[in-house]
Amino acid sequence: MGADHARIVAEDMPGAKLQVVCDMDTARARSVATALDAADAASDPEAVIARADVDAVIIASPDFTHAPLSMARIRLGKKVLCEKPLSQSVVDCVQVMQAERAAGQRFVQLGFMRRYDQAYVEMRQARTSGQLGRALMMHNFHRNVATPAADFTGAMAITNSAPHEFDVVQHVLGTDYTSIAAWQPKRSDALVAPVFMVLETTDGQIVNIEVNNNAAYGYDVRAELVGETASIAMNHVAFTRVDRALTTGSAYETDWRGRYAEAYRRQNRAFLRFVQTGIYPEIAASCWDGYAASVVAETGTRALKEGRKLPVQMITKPEFYA
Ligand code: ISE
């Protein structure tokens, strides 16, 4: 993801300059920096964050680094686009929110890029325009070709993959969650089985989410928002269809970077405008949204383990994030 963000900065963000590429693997940082004509390469994120020639950073390092590096940026008064999750630790998320509130202004934009995906934009518009009637349910499935890491688990499907749905569904519906339940079917092999979740919202809606990290056939994310008088469903997104020999078909992306390429561009350009103007992007995800997704994820892993529905319990939303 870091290399992909570096390419977007270098090629798709007019007004931005790719200044430094930082990675713990110095050779990899140098390779990406050279390929994208960055001014420099480095391997110490704290030093890069403090550089006078760096106005803003995009954090795409391992999950456990997101909260401490975001805090470092807040202390320096510089803006950061932090890849999801803000942290898998709810306590860490609260600490970042406390640091941002103490600093008295927003510095962190969180990388829940699906908010910028045209399909979810249209779903949210359909709900807010009233053309669906009262929103009742939202069905979601999120399928990867194969697990992104060898040590991937069912719990990680909830903490690593499902936060995208936790965030974007809450964004589309304009509600919060009150409960979550989670189950897994039994596969015939040793691969991580799908996780199926059912959530209730503060506005009396029902949400179901399937995360299948071993779907095999393609990267496929779809959703349907069902209202009292109409529903809106997300199509399979493909630029072309091939009709041949009495068949028709279209291709799937291999992973999220292709399917959400435009959403990343829109998200990152919104971040650049935030850096340039100081005006927080209207649909961007904040530290509060990062906290909320982490609370749902943490509760969901317990619900999976305990085999029962659990309440989603969050702190009161600070006015700072209203
Ligand atoms: C990955 O970390 C992402 O963020 C992708 O958007 C998601 O589709 C995938 O399931 C996650 O593992």
Coordinates of C-alpha atoms and ligand atoms in Angstrom, one line a residue:
M1 CA 0.0 0.0 0.0
G2 CA 2.9 2.4 0.7
A3 CA 4.2 2.0 -2.8
D4 CA 0.7 2.5 -4.2
H5 CA 0.2 5.7 -2.2
A6 CA 3.7 6.9 -3.3
R7 CA 2.7 6.3 -6.9
I8 CA -0.6 8.2 -6.5
V9 CA 1.3 11.1 -4.9
A10 CA 3.9 11.1 -7.7
E11 CA 1.4 10.7 -10.6
D12 CA -2.2 11.5 -9.6
M13 CA -2.0 14.4 -7.1
P14 CA -1.3 17.7 -8.9
G15 CA 0.2 20.1 -6.4
A16 CA 1.9 17.4 -4.3
K17 CA 5.5 16.4 -4.5
L18 CA 6.7 12.9 -3.5
Q19 CA 9.5 14.1 -1.2
V20 CA 10.6 11.0 0.8
V21 CA 9.8 7.3 0.7
C22 CA 10.4 5.6 4.1
D23 CA 10.5 1.9 4.7
M24 CA 12.3 -0.3 7.3
D25 CA 13.8 -2.0 4.2
T26 CA 16.2 0.7 3.0
A27 CA 16.7 -1.0 -0.3
R28 CA 13.0 -1.1 -1.0
A29 CA 12.5 2.5 0.0
R30 CA 15.3 3.5 -2.4
S31 CA 13.9 1.4 -5.2
V32 CA 10.4 3.0 -4.9
A33 CA 11.9 6.5 -4.5
T34 CA 14.0 6.1 -7.6
A35 CA 11.2 4.6 -9.7
L36 CA 8.9 7.5 -8.7
D37 CA 11.6 10.3 -8.8
A38 CA 11.2 11.1 -5.1
A39 CA 13.7 13.5 -3.6
D40 CA 14.9 11.0 -0.9
A41 CA 14.6 7.6 0.7
A42 CA 14.8 6.8 4.4
S43 CA 14.2 4.1 7.0
D44 CA 13.5 6.1 10.2
P45 CA 9.8 7.2 10.2
E46 CA 10.2 9.5 13.3
A47 CA 13.0 11.4 11.5
V48 CA 11.1 11.7 8.3
I49 CA 8.0 12.9 10.1
A50 CA 10.1 15.8 11.6
R51 CA 11.8 16.9 8.4
A52 CA 11.3 20.5 7.5
D53 CA 10.9 19.6 3.8
V54 CA 7.9 17.3 4.6
D55 CA 4.6 19.0 4.9
A56 CA 2.4 15.9 5.2
V57 CA 2.7 12.2 5.4
I58 CA 0.8 9.1 4.4
I59 CA 1.2 6.2 6.9
A60 CA 0.9 2.8 5.3
S61 CA 3.3 0.9 7.6
P62 CA 2.1 -2.1 9.6
D63 CA -1.0 -1.6 11.7
F64 CA 0.7 -1.4 15.1
T65 CA 2.7 1.6 14.0
H66 CA -0.3 3.7 12.9
A67 CA -1.3 5.2 16.3
P68 CA 2.2 6.1 17.5
L69 CA 3.2 7.6 14.1
S70 CA -0.1 9.6 14.0
M71 CA 0.6 10.9 17.5
A72 CA 4.1 12.0 16.4
R73 CA 2.5 14.0 13.6
I74 CA 0.0 15.6 15.9
R75 CA 2.7 16.7 18.3
L76 CA 4.5 18.4 15.3
G77 CA 1.3 20.0 14.1
K78 CA 1.5 18.3 10.7
K79 CA -1.3 16.5 8.9
V80 CA -1.4 12.8 8.2
L81 CA -3.4 10.4 6.1
C82 CA -3.3 7.2 8.1
E83 CA -4.2 3.9 6.5
K84 CA -6.8 1.8 8.3
P85 CA -6.9 0.8 11.0
L86 CA -6.1 3.7 13.3
S87 CA -5.2 0.9 15.7
Q88 CA -6.6 -2.5 16.5
S89 CA -6.3 -1.3 20.2
V90 CA -9.3 0.7 21.3
V91 CA -7.2 2.3 24.0
D92 CA -4.7 3.5 21.4
C93 CA -7.5 5.0 19.4
V94 CA -8.7 6.9 22.4
Q95 CA -5.2 8.2 23.0
V96 CA -4.9 9.5 19.5
M97 CA -8.3 11.3 19.8
Q98 CA -7.1 12.8 23.1
A99 CA -3.9 14.1 21.5
E100 CA -5.9 15.6 18.6
R101 CA -8.4 17.3 20.9
A102 CA -5.6 18.6 23.1
A103 CA -3.9 20.1 20.0
G104 CA -7.2 21.8 19.3
Q105 CA -7.6 20.9 15.6
R106 CA -7.9 17.9 13.3
F107 CA -4.6 16.5 11.9
V108 CA -5.6 12.9 11.1
Q109 CA -7.5 11.7 8.0
L110 CA -8.1 8.0 8.2
G111 CA -7.8 5.8 5.1
F112 CA -11.3 4.4 4.9
M113 CA -11.2 5.0 1.2
R114 CA -14.5 3.3 0.3
R115 CA -16.3 6.5 1.4
Y116 CA -14.9 7.9 -1.8
D117 CA -16.0 5.0 -4.0
Q118 CA -18.8 6.0 -6.5
A119 CA -21.0 3.1 -5.6
Y120 CA -21.1 3.9 -1.9
V121 CA -21.4 7.6 -2.7
E122 CA -24.6 6.8 -4.7
M123 CA -25.9 4.6 -2.0
R124 CA -25.5 7.3 0.6
Q125 CA -27.1 9.8 -1.7
A126 CA -30.1 7.5 -2.3
R127 CA -30.6 7.1 1.4
T128 CA -30.3 10.9 2.2
S129 CA -32.5 11.9 -0.8
G130 CA -35.4 9.7 0.6
Q131 CA -35.8 7.8 -2.7
L132 CA -35.5 4.4 -0.9
G133 CA -38.0 5.3 1.9
R134 CA -36.8 4.4 5.4
A135 CA -33.6 2.3 5.3
L136 CA -34.3 -1.2 6.7
M137 CA -31.3 -3.4 6.0
M138 CA -27.9 -3.5 4.3
H139 CA -26.4 -6.6 2.9
N140 CA -22.7 -6.7 2.3
F141 CA -20.1 -9.2 1.1
H142 CA -16.4 -8.7 0.9
R143 CA -14.4 -11.4 -0.9
N144 CA -10.6 -11.6 -1.4
V145 CA -9.0 -14.1 -3.7
A146 CA -6.8 -15.5 -0.9
T147 CA -5.8 -14.4 2.6
P148 CA -3.3 -11.5 2.5
A149 CA -0.9 -13.2 5.0
A150 CA 0.0 -16.8 5.8
D151 CA -0.9 -16.3 9.5
F152 CA -4.4 -14.8 8.7
T153 CA -7.2 -15.9 11.0
G154 CA -11.0 -15.7 11.3
A155 CA -10.5 -13.0 13.9
M156 CA -8.3 -11.0 11.5
A157 CA -11.1 -11.2 8.9
I158 CA -13.0 -9.1 11.5
T159 CA -10.1 -6.8 12.6
N160 CA -8.3 -6.3 9.3
S161 CA -10.9 -6.7 6.5
A162 CA -14.4 -6.0 8.0
P163 CA -13.5 -2.5 9.3
H164 CA -14.1 -1.3 5.8
E165 CA -17.7 -2.4 6.0
F166 CA -18.1 -1.3 9.7
D167 CA -17.1 2.2 8.6
V168 CA -18.7 2.6 5.2
V169 CA -22.0 1.0 6.2
Q170 CA -22.2 3.4 9.2
H171 CA -21.3 6.2 6.9
V172 CA -24.0 5.3 4.3
L173 CA -26.7 4.6 6.9
G174 CA -25.8 7.6 9.2
T175 CA -26.2 5.4 12.3
D176 CA -24.0 3.7 14.9
Y177 CA -24.2 0.0 15.9
T178 CA -25.8 -1.5 19.0
S179 CA -24.8 -5.1 18.7
I180 CA -22.8 -7.7 16.7
A181 CA -22.9 -11.5 16.3
A182 CA -20.4 -13.5 14.2
W183 CA -20.2 -17.1 13.0
Q184 CA -18.0 -19.2 10.6
P185 CA -19.0 -22.1 8.4
K186 CA -16.8 -25.1 8.2
R187 CA -14.6 -25.5 5.2
S188 CA -13.4 -28.8 3.8
D189 CA -9.8 -27.6 3.9
A190 CA -7.4 -25.8 6.3
L191 CA -8.0 -22.4 4.7
V192 CA -9.6 -19.6 6.8
A193 CA -13.4 -19.9 6.5
P194 CA -15.6 -16.9 5.8
V195 CA -16.9 -14.9 8.8
F196 CA -20.6 -14.0 8.7
M197 CA -21.7 -11.1 10.9
V198 CA -25.1 -9.6 11.8
L199 CA -25.2 -6.2 13.4
E200 CA -28.1 -4.0 14.7
T201 CA -28.0 -0.2 14.5
T202 CA -29.2 2.6 16.8
D203 CA -31.9 3.3 14.2
G204 CA -33.4 -0.2 14.2
Q205 CA -31.7 -1.4 11.0
I206 CA -30.2 -4.9 10.4
V207 CA -26.8 -5.2 8.7
N208 CA -25.1 -8.4 7.5
I209 CA -21.5 -8.7 6.5
E210 CA -19.8 -11.7 4.9
V211 CA -16.0 -11.5 4.8
N212 CA -14.5 -14.3 2.8
N213 CA -10.7 -14.0 2.5
N214 CA -10.4 -17.2 0.5
A215 CA -13.1 -16.7 -2.2
A216 CA -10.7 -17.8 -4.9
Y217 CA -12.6 -16.5 -7.9
G218 CA -11.8 -12.8 -7.6
Y219 CA -11.7 -9.7 -5.5
D220 CA -15.5 -9.0 -5.2
V221 CA -17.1 -6.5 -2.9
R222 CA -20.8 -5.7 -3.2
A223 CA -23.6 -4.4 -1.1
E224 CA -27.4 -3.7 -1.3
L225 CA -29.2 -1.1 0.8
V226 CA -32.9 -2.1 1.2
G227 CA -35.5 0.6 2.0
E228 CA -39.2 0.5 2.6
T229 CA -40.0 1.6 -0.9
A230 CA -36.9 0.8 -3.0
S231 CA -33.4 -0.7 -2.8
I232 CA -30.1 0.2 -4.3
A233 CA -27.5 -2.5 -5.2
M234 CA -23.9 -2.3 -6.1
N235 CA -23.0 -3.8 -9.5
H236 CA -19.9 -5.9 -10.1
V237 CA -17.5 -3.2 -11.3
A238 CA -15.8 -4.0 -14.6
F239 CA -15.0 -1.8 -17.5
T240 CA -15.7 -4.4 -20.1
R241 CA -17.7 -7.6 -20.8
V242 CA -16.7 -10.3 -23.3
D243 CA -19.5 -12.1 -25.2
R244 CA -18.2 -15.2 -27.0
A245 CA -19.2 -18.7 -27.9
L246 CA -22.7 -18.5 -26.3
T247 CA -21.2 -17.1 -23.1
T248 CA -20.7 -13.7 -21.5
G249 CA -18.3 -12.7 -18.8
S250 CA -16.3 -9.9 -17.1
A251 CA -13.1 -10.0 -15.2
Y252 CA -12.5 -9.5 -11.5
E253 CA -9.7 -7.5 -10.0
T254 CA -7.0 -9.5 -8.1
D255 CA -7.2 -7.3 -5.0
W256 CA -8.5 -4.0 -3.6
R257 CA -5.9 -1.7 -5.2
G258 CA -7.4 -2.2 -8.6
R259 CA -11.1 -2.2 -7.6
Y260 CA -10.7 1.0 -5.5
A261 CA -8.0 2.8 -7.6
E262 CA -10.3 5.8 -8.2
A263 CA -11.5 5.9 -4.6
Y264 CA -7.8 6.1 -3.4
R265 CA -7.2 8.9 -5.9
R266 CA -10.3 10.8 -4.7
Q267 CA -9.4 10.2 -1.0
N268 CA -5.7 11.3 -1.5
R269 CA -6.7 14.4 -3.4
A270 CA -9.1 15.3 -0.6
F271 CA -6.2 14.9 1.8
L272 CA -4.1 17.2 -0.3
R273 CA -6.8 19.9 -0.2
F274 CA -7.0 19.4 3.6
V275 CA -3.2 20.0 3.8
Q276 CA -3.4 23.0 1.6
T277 CA -6.5 24.7 3.1
G278 CA -6.8 23.2 6.6
I279 CA -10.5 22.5 5.9
Y280 CA -11.3 18.9 6.9
P281 CA -12.8 16.9 4.0
E282 CA -16.6 16.5 4.3
I283 CA -16.8 12.7 3.9
A284 CA -13.4 11.8 5.2
A285 CA -13.1 9.4 8.1
S286 CA -11.7 10.9 11.3
C287 CA -10.0 9.5 14.4
W288 CA -13.5 9.0 15.9
D289 CA -14.4 6.8 12.9
G290 CA -11.2 4.9 13.4
Y291 CA -12.1 4.4 17.1
A292 CA -15.7 3.3 16.2
A293 CA -14.5 0.7 13.7
S294 CA -12.0 -0.7 16.2
V295 CA -14.7 -1.0 18.9
V296 CA -16.9 -2.9 16.6
A297 CA -14.0 -5.1 15.4
E298 CA -12.9 -5.9 19.0
T299 CA -16.5 -6.7 20.0
G300 CA -16.9 -8.8 16.9
T301 CA -13.9 -11.0 17.7
R302 CA -15.3 -11.6 21.1
A303 CA -18.7 -12.4 19.7
L304 CA -17.1 -14.9 17.3
K305 CA -15.2 -16.6 20.1
E306 CA -18.1 -16.7 22.6
G307 CA -20.7 -17.6 19.9
R308 CA -23.3 -15.0 21.0
K309 CA -24.5 -11.5 20.2
L310 CA -22.7 -8.8 22.1
P311 CA -23.5 -5.2 22.7
V312 CA -21.3 -2.6 20.9
Q313 CA -20.4 -0.1 23.7
M314 CA -18.7 3.2 22.8
I315 CA -17.8 6.3 24.7
T316 CA -19.9 9.4 24.0
K317 CA -18.9 11.1 20.7
P318 CA -16.9 14.2 21.6
E319 CA -18.3 17.5 20.1
F320 CA -14.9 17.9 18.6
Y321 CA -15.8 15.1 16.1
A322 CA -19.4 16.1 15.5
Ligands
ISE1 C1 -6.9 -5.2 3.4 O1 -6.1 -4.8 4.5 C2 -7.6 -4.0 2.9 O2 -7.6 -2.9 3.5 C3 -8.5 -4.3 1.7 O3 -9.2 -3.1 1.4 C4 -9.5 -5.3 2.1 O4 -10.3 -5.6 1.0 C5 -8.7 -6.6 2.5 O5 -9.7 -7.6 2.9 C6 -7.8 -6.3 3.7 O6 -7.1 -7.5 4.1

